[in-house]
Coordinates of C-alpha atoms in Angstrom, one line a residue:
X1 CA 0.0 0.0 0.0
X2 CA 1.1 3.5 -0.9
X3 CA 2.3 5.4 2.0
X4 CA 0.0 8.2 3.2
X5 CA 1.3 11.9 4.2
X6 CA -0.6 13.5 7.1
X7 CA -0.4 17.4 6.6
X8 CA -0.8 19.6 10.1
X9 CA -1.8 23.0 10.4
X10 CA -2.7 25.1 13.0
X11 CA -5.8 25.5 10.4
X12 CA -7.7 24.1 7.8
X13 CA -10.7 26.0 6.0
X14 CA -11.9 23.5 3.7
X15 CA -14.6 25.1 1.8
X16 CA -16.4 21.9 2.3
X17 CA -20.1 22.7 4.7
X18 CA -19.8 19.3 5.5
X19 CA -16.4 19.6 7.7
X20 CA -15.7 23.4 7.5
X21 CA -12.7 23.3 9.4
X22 CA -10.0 20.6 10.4
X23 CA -6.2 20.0 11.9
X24 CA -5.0 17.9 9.7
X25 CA -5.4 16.6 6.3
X26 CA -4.4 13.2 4.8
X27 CA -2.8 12.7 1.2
X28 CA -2.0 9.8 -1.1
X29 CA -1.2 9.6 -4.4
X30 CA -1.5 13.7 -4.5
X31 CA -5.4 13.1 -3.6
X32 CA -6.3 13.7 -0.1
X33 CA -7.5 10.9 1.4
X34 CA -9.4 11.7 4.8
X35 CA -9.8 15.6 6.5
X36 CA -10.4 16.1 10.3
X37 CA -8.0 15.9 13.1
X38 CA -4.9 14.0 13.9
X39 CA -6.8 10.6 14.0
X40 CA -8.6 11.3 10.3
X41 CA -5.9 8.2 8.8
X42 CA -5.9 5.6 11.9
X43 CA -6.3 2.0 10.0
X44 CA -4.7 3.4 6.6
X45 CA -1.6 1.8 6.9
X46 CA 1.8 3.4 7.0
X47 CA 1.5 7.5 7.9
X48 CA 4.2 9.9 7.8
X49 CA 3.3 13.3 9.5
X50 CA 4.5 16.2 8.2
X51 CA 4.9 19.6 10.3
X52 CA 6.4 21.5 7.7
X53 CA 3.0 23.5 7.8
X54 CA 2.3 23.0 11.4
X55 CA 1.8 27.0 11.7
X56 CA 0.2 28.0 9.0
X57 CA -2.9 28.1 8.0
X58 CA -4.5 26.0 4.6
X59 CA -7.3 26.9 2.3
X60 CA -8.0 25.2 -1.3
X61 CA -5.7 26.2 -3.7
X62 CA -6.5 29.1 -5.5
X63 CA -8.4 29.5 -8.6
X64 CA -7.5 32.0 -11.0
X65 CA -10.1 32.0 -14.0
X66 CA -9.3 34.8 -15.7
X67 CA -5.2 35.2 -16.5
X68 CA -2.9 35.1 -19.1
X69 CA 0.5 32.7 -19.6
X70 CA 2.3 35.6 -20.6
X71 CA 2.1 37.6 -17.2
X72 CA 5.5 35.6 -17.1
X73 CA 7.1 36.2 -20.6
X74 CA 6.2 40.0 -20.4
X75 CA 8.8 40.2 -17.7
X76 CA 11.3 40.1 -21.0
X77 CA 10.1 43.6 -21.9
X78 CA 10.8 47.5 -19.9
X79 CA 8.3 47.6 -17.8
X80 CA 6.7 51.5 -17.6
X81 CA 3.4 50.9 -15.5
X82 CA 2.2 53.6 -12.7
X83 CA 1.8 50.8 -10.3
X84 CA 4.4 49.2 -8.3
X85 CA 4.8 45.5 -9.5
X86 CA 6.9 42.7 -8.7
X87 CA 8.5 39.9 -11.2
X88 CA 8.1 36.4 -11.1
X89 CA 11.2 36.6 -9.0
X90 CA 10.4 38.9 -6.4
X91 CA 12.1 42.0 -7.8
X92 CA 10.2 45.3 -6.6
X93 CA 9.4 47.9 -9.8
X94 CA 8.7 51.1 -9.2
X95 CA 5.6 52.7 -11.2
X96 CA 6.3 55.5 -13.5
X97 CA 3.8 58.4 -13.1
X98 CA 4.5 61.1 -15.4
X99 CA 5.4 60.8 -19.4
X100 CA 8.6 62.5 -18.3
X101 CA 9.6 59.6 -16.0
X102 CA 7.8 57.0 -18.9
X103 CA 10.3 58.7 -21.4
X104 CA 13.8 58.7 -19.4
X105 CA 13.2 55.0 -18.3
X106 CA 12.6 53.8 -21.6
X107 CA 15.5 56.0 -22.8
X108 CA 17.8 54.3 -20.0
X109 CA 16.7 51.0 -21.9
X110 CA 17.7 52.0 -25.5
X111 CA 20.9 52.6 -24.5
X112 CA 21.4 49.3 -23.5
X113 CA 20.2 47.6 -26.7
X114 CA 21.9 46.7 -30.1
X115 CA 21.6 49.8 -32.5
X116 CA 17.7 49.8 -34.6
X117 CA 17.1 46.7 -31.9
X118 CA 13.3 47.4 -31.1
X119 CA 12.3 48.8 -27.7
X120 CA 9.4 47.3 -26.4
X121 CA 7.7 47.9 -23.2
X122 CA 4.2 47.5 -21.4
X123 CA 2.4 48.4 -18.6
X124 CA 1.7 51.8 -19.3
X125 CA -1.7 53.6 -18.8
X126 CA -3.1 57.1 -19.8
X127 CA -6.0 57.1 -17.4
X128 CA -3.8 58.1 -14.7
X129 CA -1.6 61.0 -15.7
X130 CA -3.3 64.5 -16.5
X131 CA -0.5 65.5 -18.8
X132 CA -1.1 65.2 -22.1
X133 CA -1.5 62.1 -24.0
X134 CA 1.3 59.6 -25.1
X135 CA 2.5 60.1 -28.5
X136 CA 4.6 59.5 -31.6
X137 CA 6.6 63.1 -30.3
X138 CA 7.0 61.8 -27.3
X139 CA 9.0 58.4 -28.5
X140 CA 10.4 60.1 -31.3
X141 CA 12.3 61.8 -28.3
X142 CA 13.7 58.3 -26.8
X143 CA 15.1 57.8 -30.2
X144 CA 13.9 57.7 -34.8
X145 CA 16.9 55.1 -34.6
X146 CA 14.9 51.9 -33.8
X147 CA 11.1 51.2 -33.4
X148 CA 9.3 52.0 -30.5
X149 CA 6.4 49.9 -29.0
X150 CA 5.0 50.6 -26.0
X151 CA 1.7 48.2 -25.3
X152 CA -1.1 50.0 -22.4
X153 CA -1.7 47.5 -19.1
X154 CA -5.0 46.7 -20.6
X155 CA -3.3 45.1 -24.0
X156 CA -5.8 46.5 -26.2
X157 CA -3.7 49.4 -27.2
X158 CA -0.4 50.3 -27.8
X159 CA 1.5 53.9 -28.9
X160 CA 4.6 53.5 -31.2
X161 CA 7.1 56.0 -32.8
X162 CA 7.2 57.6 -36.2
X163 CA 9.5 54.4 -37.2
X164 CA 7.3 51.9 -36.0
X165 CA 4.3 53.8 -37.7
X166 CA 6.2 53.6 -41.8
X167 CA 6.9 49.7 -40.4
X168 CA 2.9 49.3 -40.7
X169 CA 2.9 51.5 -43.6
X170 CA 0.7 53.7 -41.0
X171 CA 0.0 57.2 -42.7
X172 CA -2.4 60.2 -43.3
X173 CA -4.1 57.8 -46.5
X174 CA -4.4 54.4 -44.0
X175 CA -8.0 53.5 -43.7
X176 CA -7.5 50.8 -40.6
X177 CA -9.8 51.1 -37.8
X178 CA -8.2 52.0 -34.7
X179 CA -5.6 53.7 -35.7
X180 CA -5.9 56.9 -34.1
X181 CA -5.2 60.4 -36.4
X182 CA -4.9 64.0 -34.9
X183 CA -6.5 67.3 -36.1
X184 CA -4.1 67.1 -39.7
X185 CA -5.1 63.7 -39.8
X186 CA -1.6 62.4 -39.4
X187 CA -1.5 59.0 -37.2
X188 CA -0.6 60.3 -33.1
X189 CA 1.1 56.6 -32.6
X190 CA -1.5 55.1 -30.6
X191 CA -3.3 52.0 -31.8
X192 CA -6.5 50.5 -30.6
X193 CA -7.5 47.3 -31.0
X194 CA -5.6 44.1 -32.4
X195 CA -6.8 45.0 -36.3
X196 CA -4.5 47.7 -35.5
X197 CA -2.2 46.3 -33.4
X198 CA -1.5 42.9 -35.0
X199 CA 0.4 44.2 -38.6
X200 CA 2.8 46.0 -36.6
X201 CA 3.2 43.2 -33.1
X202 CA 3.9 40.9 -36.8
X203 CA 6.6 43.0 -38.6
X204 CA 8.4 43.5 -35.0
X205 CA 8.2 39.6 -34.5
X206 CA 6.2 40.4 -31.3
X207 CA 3.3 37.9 -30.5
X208 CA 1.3 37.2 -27.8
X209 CA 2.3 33.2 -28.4
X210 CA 5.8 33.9 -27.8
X211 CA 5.4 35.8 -24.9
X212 CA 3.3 32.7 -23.4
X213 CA 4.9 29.4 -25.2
X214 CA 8.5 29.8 -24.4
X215 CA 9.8 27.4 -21.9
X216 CA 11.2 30.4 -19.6
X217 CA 8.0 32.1 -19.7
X218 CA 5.7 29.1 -18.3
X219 CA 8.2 28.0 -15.7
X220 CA 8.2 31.8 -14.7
X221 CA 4.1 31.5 -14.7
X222 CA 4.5 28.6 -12.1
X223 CA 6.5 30.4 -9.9
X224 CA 4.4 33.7 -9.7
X225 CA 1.3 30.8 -9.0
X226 CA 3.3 29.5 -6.0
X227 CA 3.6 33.5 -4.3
X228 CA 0.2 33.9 -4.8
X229 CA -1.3 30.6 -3.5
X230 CA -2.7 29.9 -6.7
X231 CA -2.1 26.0 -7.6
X232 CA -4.7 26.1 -10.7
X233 CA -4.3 29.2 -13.3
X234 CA -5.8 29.5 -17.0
X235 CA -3.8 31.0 -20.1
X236 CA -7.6 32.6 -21.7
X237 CA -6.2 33.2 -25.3
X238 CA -4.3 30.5 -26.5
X239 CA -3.3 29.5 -29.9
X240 CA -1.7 26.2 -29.2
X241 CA 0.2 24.8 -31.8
X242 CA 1.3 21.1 -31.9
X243 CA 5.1 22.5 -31.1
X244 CA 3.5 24.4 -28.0
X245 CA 1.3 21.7 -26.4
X246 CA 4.2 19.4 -26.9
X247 CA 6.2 21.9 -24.5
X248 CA 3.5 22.2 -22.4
X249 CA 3.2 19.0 -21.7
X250 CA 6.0 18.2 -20.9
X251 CA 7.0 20.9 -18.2
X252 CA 3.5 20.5 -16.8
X253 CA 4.5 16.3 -16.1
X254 CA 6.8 17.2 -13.9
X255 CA 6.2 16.8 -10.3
X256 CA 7.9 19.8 -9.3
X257 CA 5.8 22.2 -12.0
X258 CA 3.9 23.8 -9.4
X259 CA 0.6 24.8 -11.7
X260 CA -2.1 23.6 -12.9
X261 CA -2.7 25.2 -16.5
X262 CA -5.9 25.8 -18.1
X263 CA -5.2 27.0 -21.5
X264 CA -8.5 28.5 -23.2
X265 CA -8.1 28.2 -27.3
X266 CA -8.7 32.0 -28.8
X267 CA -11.3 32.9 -31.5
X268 CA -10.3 36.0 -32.6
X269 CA -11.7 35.6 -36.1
X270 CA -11.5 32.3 -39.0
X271 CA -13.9 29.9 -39.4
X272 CA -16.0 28.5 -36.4
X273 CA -16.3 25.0 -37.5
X274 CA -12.5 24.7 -37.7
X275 CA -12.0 26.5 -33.8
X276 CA -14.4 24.2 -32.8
X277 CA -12.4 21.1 -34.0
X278 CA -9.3 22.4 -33.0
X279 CA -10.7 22.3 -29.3
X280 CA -12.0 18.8 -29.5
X281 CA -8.7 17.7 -30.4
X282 CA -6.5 19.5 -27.7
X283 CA -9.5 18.2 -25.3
X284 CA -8.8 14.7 -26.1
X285 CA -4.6 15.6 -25.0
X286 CA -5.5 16.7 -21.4
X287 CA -4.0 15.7 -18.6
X288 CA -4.0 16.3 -14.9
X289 CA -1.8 19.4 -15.1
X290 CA -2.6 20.5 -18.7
X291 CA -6.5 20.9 -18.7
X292 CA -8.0 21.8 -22.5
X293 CA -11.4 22.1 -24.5
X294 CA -12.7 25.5 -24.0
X295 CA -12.5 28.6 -26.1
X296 CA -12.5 32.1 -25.7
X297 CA -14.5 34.9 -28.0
X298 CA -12.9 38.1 -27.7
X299 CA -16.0 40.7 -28.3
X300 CA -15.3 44.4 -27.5
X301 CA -12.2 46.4 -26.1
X302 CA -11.2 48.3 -22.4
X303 CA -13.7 50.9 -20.7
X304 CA -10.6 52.8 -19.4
X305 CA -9.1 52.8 -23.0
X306 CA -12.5 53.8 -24.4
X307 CA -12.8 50.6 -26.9
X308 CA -15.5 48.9 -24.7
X309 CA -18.6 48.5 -26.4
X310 CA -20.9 50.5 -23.7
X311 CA -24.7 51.4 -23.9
X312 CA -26.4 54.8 -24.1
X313 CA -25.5 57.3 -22.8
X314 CA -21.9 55.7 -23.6
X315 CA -18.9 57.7 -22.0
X316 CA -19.2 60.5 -20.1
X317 CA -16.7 62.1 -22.0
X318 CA -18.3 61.8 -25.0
X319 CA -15.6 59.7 -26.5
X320 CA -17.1 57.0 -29.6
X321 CA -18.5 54.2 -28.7
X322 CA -16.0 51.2 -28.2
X323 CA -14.9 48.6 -31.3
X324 CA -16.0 44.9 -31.9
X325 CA -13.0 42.6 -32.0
X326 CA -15.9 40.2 -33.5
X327 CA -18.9 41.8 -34.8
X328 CA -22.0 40.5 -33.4
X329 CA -23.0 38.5 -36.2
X330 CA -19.6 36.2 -36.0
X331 CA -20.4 36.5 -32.2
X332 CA -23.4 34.9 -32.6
X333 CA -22.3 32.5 -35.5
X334 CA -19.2 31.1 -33.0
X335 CA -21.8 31.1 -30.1
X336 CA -24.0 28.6 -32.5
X337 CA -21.6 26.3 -33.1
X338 CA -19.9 25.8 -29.9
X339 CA -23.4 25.3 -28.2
X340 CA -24.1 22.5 -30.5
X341 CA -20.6 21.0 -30.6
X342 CA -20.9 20.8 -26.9
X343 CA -17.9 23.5 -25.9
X344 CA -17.7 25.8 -23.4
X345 CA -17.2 29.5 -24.3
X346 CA -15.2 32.0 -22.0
X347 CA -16.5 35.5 -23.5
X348 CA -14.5 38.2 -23.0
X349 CA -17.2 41.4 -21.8
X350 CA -16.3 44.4 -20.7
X351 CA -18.8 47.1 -21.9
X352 CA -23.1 46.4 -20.6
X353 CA -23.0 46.4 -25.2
X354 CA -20.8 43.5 -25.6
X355 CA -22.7 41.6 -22.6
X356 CA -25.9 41.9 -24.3
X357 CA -24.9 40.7 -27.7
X358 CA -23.0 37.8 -25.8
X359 CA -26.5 37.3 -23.7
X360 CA -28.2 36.8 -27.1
X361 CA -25.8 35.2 -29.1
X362 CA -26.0 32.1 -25.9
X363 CA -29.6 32.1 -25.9
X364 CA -30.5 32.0 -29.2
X365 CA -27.6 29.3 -29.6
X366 CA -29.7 27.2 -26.5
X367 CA -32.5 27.8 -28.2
X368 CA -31.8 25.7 -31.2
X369 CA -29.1 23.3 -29.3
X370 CA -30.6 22.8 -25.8
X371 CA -26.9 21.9 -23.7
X372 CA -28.1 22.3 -19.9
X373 CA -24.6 22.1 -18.6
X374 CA -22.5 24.4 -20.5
X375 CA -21.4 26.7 -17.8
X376 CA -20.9 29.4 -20.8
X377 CA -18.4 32.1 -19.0
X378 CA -19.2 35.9 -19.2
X379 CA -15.5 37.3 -18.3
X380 CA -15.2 40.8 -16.6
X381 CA -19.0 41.8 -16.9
X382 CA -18.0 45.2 -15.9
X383 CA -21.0 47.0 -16.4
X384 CA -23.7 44.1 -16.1
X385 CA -26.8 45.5 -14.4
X386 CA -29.4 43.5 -12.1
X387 CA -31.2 42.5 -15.1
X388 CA -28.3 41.3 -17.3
X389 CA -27.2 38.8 -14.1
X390 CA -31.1 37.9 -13.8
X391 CA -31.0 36.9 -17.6
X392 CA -27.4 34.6 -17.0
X393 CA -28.5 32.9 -14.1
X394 CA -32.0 32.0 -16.5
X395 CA -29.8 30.8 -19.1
X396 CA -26.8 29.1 -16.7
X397 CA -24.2 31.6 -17.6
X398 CA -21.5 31.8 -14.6
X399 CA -19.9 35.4 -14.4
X400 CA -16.1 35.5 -13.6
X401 CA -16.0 39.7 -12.5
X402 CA -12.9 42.0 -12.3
X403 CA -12.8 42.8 -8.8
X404 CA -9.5 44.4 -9.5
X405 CA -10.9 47.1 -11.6
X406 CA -12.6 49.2 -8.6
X407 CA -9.3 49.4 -7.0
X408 CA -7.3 50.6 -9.8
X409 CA -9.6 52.0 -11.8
X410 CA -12.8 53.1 -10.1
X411 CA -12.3 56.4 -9.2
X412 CA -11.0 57.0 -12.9
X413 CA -14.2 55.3 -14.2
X414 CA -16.1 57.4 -11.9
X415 CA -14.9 60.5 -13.0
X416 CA -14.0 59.9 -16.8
X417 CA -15.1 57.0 -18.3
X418 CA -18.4 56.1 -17.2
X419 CA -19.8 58.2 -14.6
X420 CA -20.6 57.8 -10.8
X421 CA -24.0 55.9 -11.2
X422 CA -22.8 53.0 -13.3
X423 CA -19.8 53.2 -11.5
X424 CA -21.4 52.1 -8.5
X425 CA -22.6 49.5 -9.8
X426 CA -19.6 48.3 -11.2
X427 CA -18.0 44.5 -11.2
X428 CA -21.4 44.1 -9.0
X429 CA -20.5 40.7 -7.5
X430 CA -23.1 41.3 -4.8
X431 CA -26.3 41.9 -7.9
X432 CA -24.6 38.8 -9.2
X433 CA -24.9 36.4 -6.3
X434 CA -28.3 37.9 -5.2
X435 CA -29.5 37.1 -9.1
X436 CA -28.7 33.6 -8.6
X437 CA -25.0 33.6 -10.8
X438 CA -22.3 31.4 -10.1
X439 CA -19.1 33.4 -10.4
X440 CA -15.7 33.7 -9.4
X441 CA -13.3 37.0 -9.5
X442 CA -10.2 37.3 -10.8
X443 CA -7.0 39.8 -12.0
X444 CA -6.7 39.3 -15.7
X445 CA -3.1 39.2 -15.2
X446 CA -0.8 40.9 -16.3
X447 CA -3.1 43.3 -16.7
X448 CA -3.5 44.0 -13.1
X449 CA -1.1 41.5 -10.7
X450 CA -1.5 38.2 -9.9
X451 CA -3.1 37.9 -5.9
X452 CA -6.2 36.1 -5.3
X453 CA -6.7 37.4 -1.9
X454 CA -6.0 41.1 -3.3
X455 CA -8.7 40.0 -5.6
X456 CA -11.0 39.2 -2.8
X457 CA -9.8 42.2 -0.6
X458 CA -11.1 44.6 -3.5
X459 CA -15.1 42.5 -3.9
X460 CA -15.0 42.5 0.2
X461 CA -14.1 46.7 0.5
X462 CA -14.8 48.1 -2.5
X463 CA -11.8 50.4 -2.2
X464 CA -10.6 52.9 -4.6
X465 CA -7.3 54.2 -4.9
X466 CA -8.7 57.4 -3.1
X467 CA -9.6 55.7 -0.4
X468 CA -13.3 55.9 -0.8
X469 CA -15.8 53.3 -1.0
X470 CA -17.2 52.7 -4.6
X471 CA -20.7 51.0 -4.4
X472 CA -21.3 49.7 -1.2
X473 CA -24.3 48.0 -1.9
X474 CA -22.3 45.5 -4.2
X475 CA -19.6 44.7 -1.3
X476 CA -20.1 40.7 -0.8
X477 CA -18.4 39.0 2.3
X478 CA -14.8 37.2 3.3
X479 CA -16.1 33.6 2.9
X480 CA -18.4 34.9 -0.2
X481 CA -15.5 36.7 -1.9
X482 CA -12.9 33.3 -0.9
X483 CA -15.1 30.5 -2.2
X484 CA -15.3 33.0 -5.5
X485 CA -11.2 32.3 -5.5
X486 CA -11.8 28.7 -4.9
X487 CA -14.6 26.9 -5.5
X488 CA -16.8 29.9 -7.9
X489 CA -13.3 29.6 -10.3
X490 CA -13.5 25.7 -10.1
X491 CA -17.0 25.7 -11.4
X492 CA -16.3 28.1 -13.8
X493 CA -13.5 26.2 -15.1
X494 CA -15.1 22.8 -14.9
X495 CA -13.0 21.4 -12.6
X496 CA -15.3 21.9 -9.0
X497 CA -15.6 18.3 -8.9
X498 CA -11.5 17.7 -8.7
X499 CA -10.5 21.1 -7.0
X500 CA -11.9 23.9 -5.5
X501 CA -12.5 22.5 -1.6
X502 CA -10.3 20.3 0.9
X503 CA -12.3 17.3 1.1
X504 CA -11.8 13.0 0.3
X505 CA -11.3 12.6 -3.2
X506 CA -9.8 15.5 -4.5
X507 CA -6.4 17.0 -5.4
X508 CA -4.3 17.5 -3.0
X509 CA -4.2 21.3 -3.9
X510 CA -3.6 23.9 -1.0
X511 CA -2.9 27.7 -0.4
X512 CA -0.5 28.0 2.4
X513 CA -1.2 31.1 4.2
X514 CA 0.7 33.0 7.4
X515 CA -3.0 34.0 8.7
X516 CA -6.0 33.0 9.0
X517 CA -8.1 35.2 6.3
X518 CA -11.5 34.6 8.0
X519 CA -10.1 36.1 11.4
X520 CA -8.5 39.4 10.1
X521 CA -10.5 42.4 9.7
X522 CA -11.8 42.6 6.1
X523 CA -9.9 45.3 5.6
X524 CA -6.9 43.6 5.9
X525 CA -7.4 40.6 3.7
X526 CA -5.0 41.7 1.0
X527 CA -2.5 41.6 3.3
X528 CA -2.7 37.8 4.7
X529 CA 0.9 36.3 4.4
X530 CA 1.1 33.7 0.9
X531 CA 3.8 31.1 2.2
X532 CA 3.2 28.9 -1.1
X533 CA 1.2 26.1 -2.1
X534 CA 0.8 22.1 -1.8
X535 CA 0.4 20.6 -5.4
X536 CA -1.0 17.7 -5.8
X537 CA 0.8 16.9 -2.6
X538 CA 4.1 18.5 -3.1
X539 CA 5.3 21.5 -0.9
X540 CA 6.3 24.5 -2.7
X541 CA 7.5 27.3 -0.1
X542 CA 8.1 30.8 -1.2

């Protein structure tokens, strides 16, 4: 018989109503085999106890429904965000929070590179300096000697020198939506969207899939997992080739990969039939730490960068209304065929717009293929009212919601984007839950960091930068907001029947914490202590 490990800890939360809390948890074979107290293994045969964790405290692993593989590989790149961060490795950046500071760091970077080598950096974000906006003159300044490529934090925009721009062929006579032109019509630099985007991430040899496949960048993926508490994590735009699955794969067998990756196959356009074999094929290649099948529609844009698809009265500002990455009727087309093919969707929603097309598109897709268990995914649902979470728990849509956004962007969204009302009502996890919507929360990193319990921190307070409270009526509690990190993501995800909870029969997936998060004063959840994780019943200390 196998021998059984006994983990103690001074305590258990098990997300489980049948045994809430416990001492000790028993593992085998990276399952766990009995929860309770020191006794939960007598009469399994040979035990091994081990204290390692003796003084901490253990909750499920985290969930994180809603990130991206290359929050690791963009580490590669300058980083010129107005938020601290910290690296896969623990190194502390500084934000930048003027253009001045934006332009001297990336020209201390240029200096460092091969001459005409490209400059690329990310991070940066607009909505939070008053100066003017970032241009073309402004990079021309760090150098007309290489191309310059800066992407925003929300990766639906970018802003790129005058070399970058005759790369694209960019110019007064260019007809492509989203590239942005001034009073004289001549392109500023900044380009919205990825019809915009993609010609000129192609020329430069930048990709999202190379940020994300590289062997560096998912081994650096595992290890921000492991400071977070997070042990199951999705990539939610993949293109997965053969070559990358292959690589996947094989990091992902090893016992000491830390993650659990949950790679989400992207539809950014092509033909729906051919997505939707694709995924049936890399669903019949999963394994226990490679989990595929799903895909993701990628509808509208970013509220803060004004691409978001909103409803009237649209931004307060006056700004256009948002652009479709997929026009509503491919939306609705992809929506048919998934539905009857039997695959779950992850759509990306942003604006209250996109939501309701996505709404439709699902229910008119039910209508004609009746699938009661496809746990369809809104993603973000920003600006979903009481009604629109009424009509998803009537149709079985779960709602994974962007807690993160009324930290770092509510009191911008309040004042310039789309005004105090809907503002209030903003990621409304609490409308959701009272609607009758399974959901989870998540960071959408890199966009905003990777921290679960920061994730839950921001649904619990509602806390804007300011300092103020942003819709306290949609404030949901600790244990609400930590089974949305644990066992809301599972569901959403699939995988609540494996993870999600400490209980018999499940991985043997923990979040190994220096407090005990349902003790601490809500206010102070973000700053519980993250020791590591357990992994299918290996210790990974940070």
């Amino acid at each position: 018989m196998t021998d059984t490990t006994i983990f103690k800890a001074r305590k258990i939360i098990t997300m489980d109503p049948n045994c809430p809390e416990a001492t000790h948890v028993a593992v085998r074979d990276g399952r766990i085999l009995a929860v309770g107290d020191e006794r939960c293994a007598d009469g399994v045969g040979n035990v091994r106890v081990d204290e390692r964790l003796s003084g901490a405290v253990l909750l499920p692993g985290f969930v994180e429904g809603h990130a991206h593989l290359m929050a690791g590989g963009l580490w590669d790149y300058t980083y010129v965000g107005y938020h601290d961060r910290t690296d896969p490795d623990g190194q502390h950046w500084p934000g930048l929070t003027t253009i001045e500071q934006v332009i001297e760091g990336l020209s201390q970077q240029a200096q460092k590179l091969e001459p005409g080598a490209p400059l690329i950096a990310w991070g940066f974000d607009p909505i939070f300096l008053s100066e003017e906006r970032l241009s073309r003159h402004h990079l021309d300044r760090v150098g007309t000697d290489r191309p310059i490529l800066v992407f925003f934090s929300n990766l639906h925009l970018m802003c790129v020198n005058g070399p970058a721009l005759g790369m694209a062929g960019y110019d007064s006579d260019s007809r492509v939506e989203g590239v942005v032109k001034d009073a004289d019509g001549q392109p500023t630099g900044e380009l919205q969207e990825m019809a915009a985007m993609f010609p000129l991430m192609r020329r430069l040899g930048v990709d999202f899939r190379h940020l994300a496949q590289r062997e560096s960048a998912i081994r650096a993926y595992g290890r921000m997992a492991v400071r977070a508490g997070v042990t199951t994590m999705t990539d939610l735009f993949s293109t997965l080739s053969d070559d990358d699955l292959a690589v996947m794969l094989q990091i992902t067998a090893g016992s000491d990969y830390p993650l659990r990756i949950v790679p989400v196959l992207g539809a950014a356009g092509g033909q729906a039939e051919e997505l939707a074999a694709r995924a049936k094929a890399l669903a019949a290649q999963s394994s226990d730490k490679l989990r595929l099948g799903a895909v993701k529609l990628l509808t509208d844009g970013s509220i803060q960068g004004w691409t978001a698809r909103v409803k009237w009265p649209g931004y307060v500002g006056g700004q256009p209304n948002g652009l479709w990455n997929l026009a509503p009727d491919q939306i609705f087309e992809l929506c048919e065929v998934m539905q009857r093919e039997g695959i779950q969707m992850h759509v990306h929603t942003n604006g209250d717009e996109a939501s309701e097309v996505a709404i439709e598109a699902i229910e008119a897709a039910a209508r004609k293929h009746p699938w009661p268990g496809h746990r369809h995914v809104l993603q973000h649902c920003q600006m979903m009212g009481t009604d629109q979470f009424t009509r998803c728990a009537e149709l079985g849509i779960a709602a994974n919601i962007f807690a993160n956004h009324i930290w770092y962007f509510g009191d911008q969204h309040a004042a310039l984007t789309i005004g105090e009302d809907r503002a209030r009502r903003m990621d409304g996890c609490r409308a959701a839950l009272d609607a009758g919507v399974r959901i989870a929360i998540h960071s959408d990193a890199p966009v905003t960091p990777l921290g679960p319990l920061f994730t839950a921190w921001c649904a619990v307070n509602r806390q804007t930068m300011s300092g103020r409270t942003l819709g306290a009526a949609q404030r949901i509690t600790t244990l609400e907001a930590l089974y949305a990190i644990t066992m809301g993501a599972a569901y959403t995800l699939k995988l609540d029947g494996e993870i999600g909870s400490i209980e018999t029969g499940k991985r043997a997936d923990f979040a190994v914490l220096g407090e005990d998060p349902t003790a601490v004063d809500p206010k102070s959840l973000k700053d519980v202590p993250v020791l590591g994780t357990v992994s299918g019943g290996e210790v990974h200390l940070t």
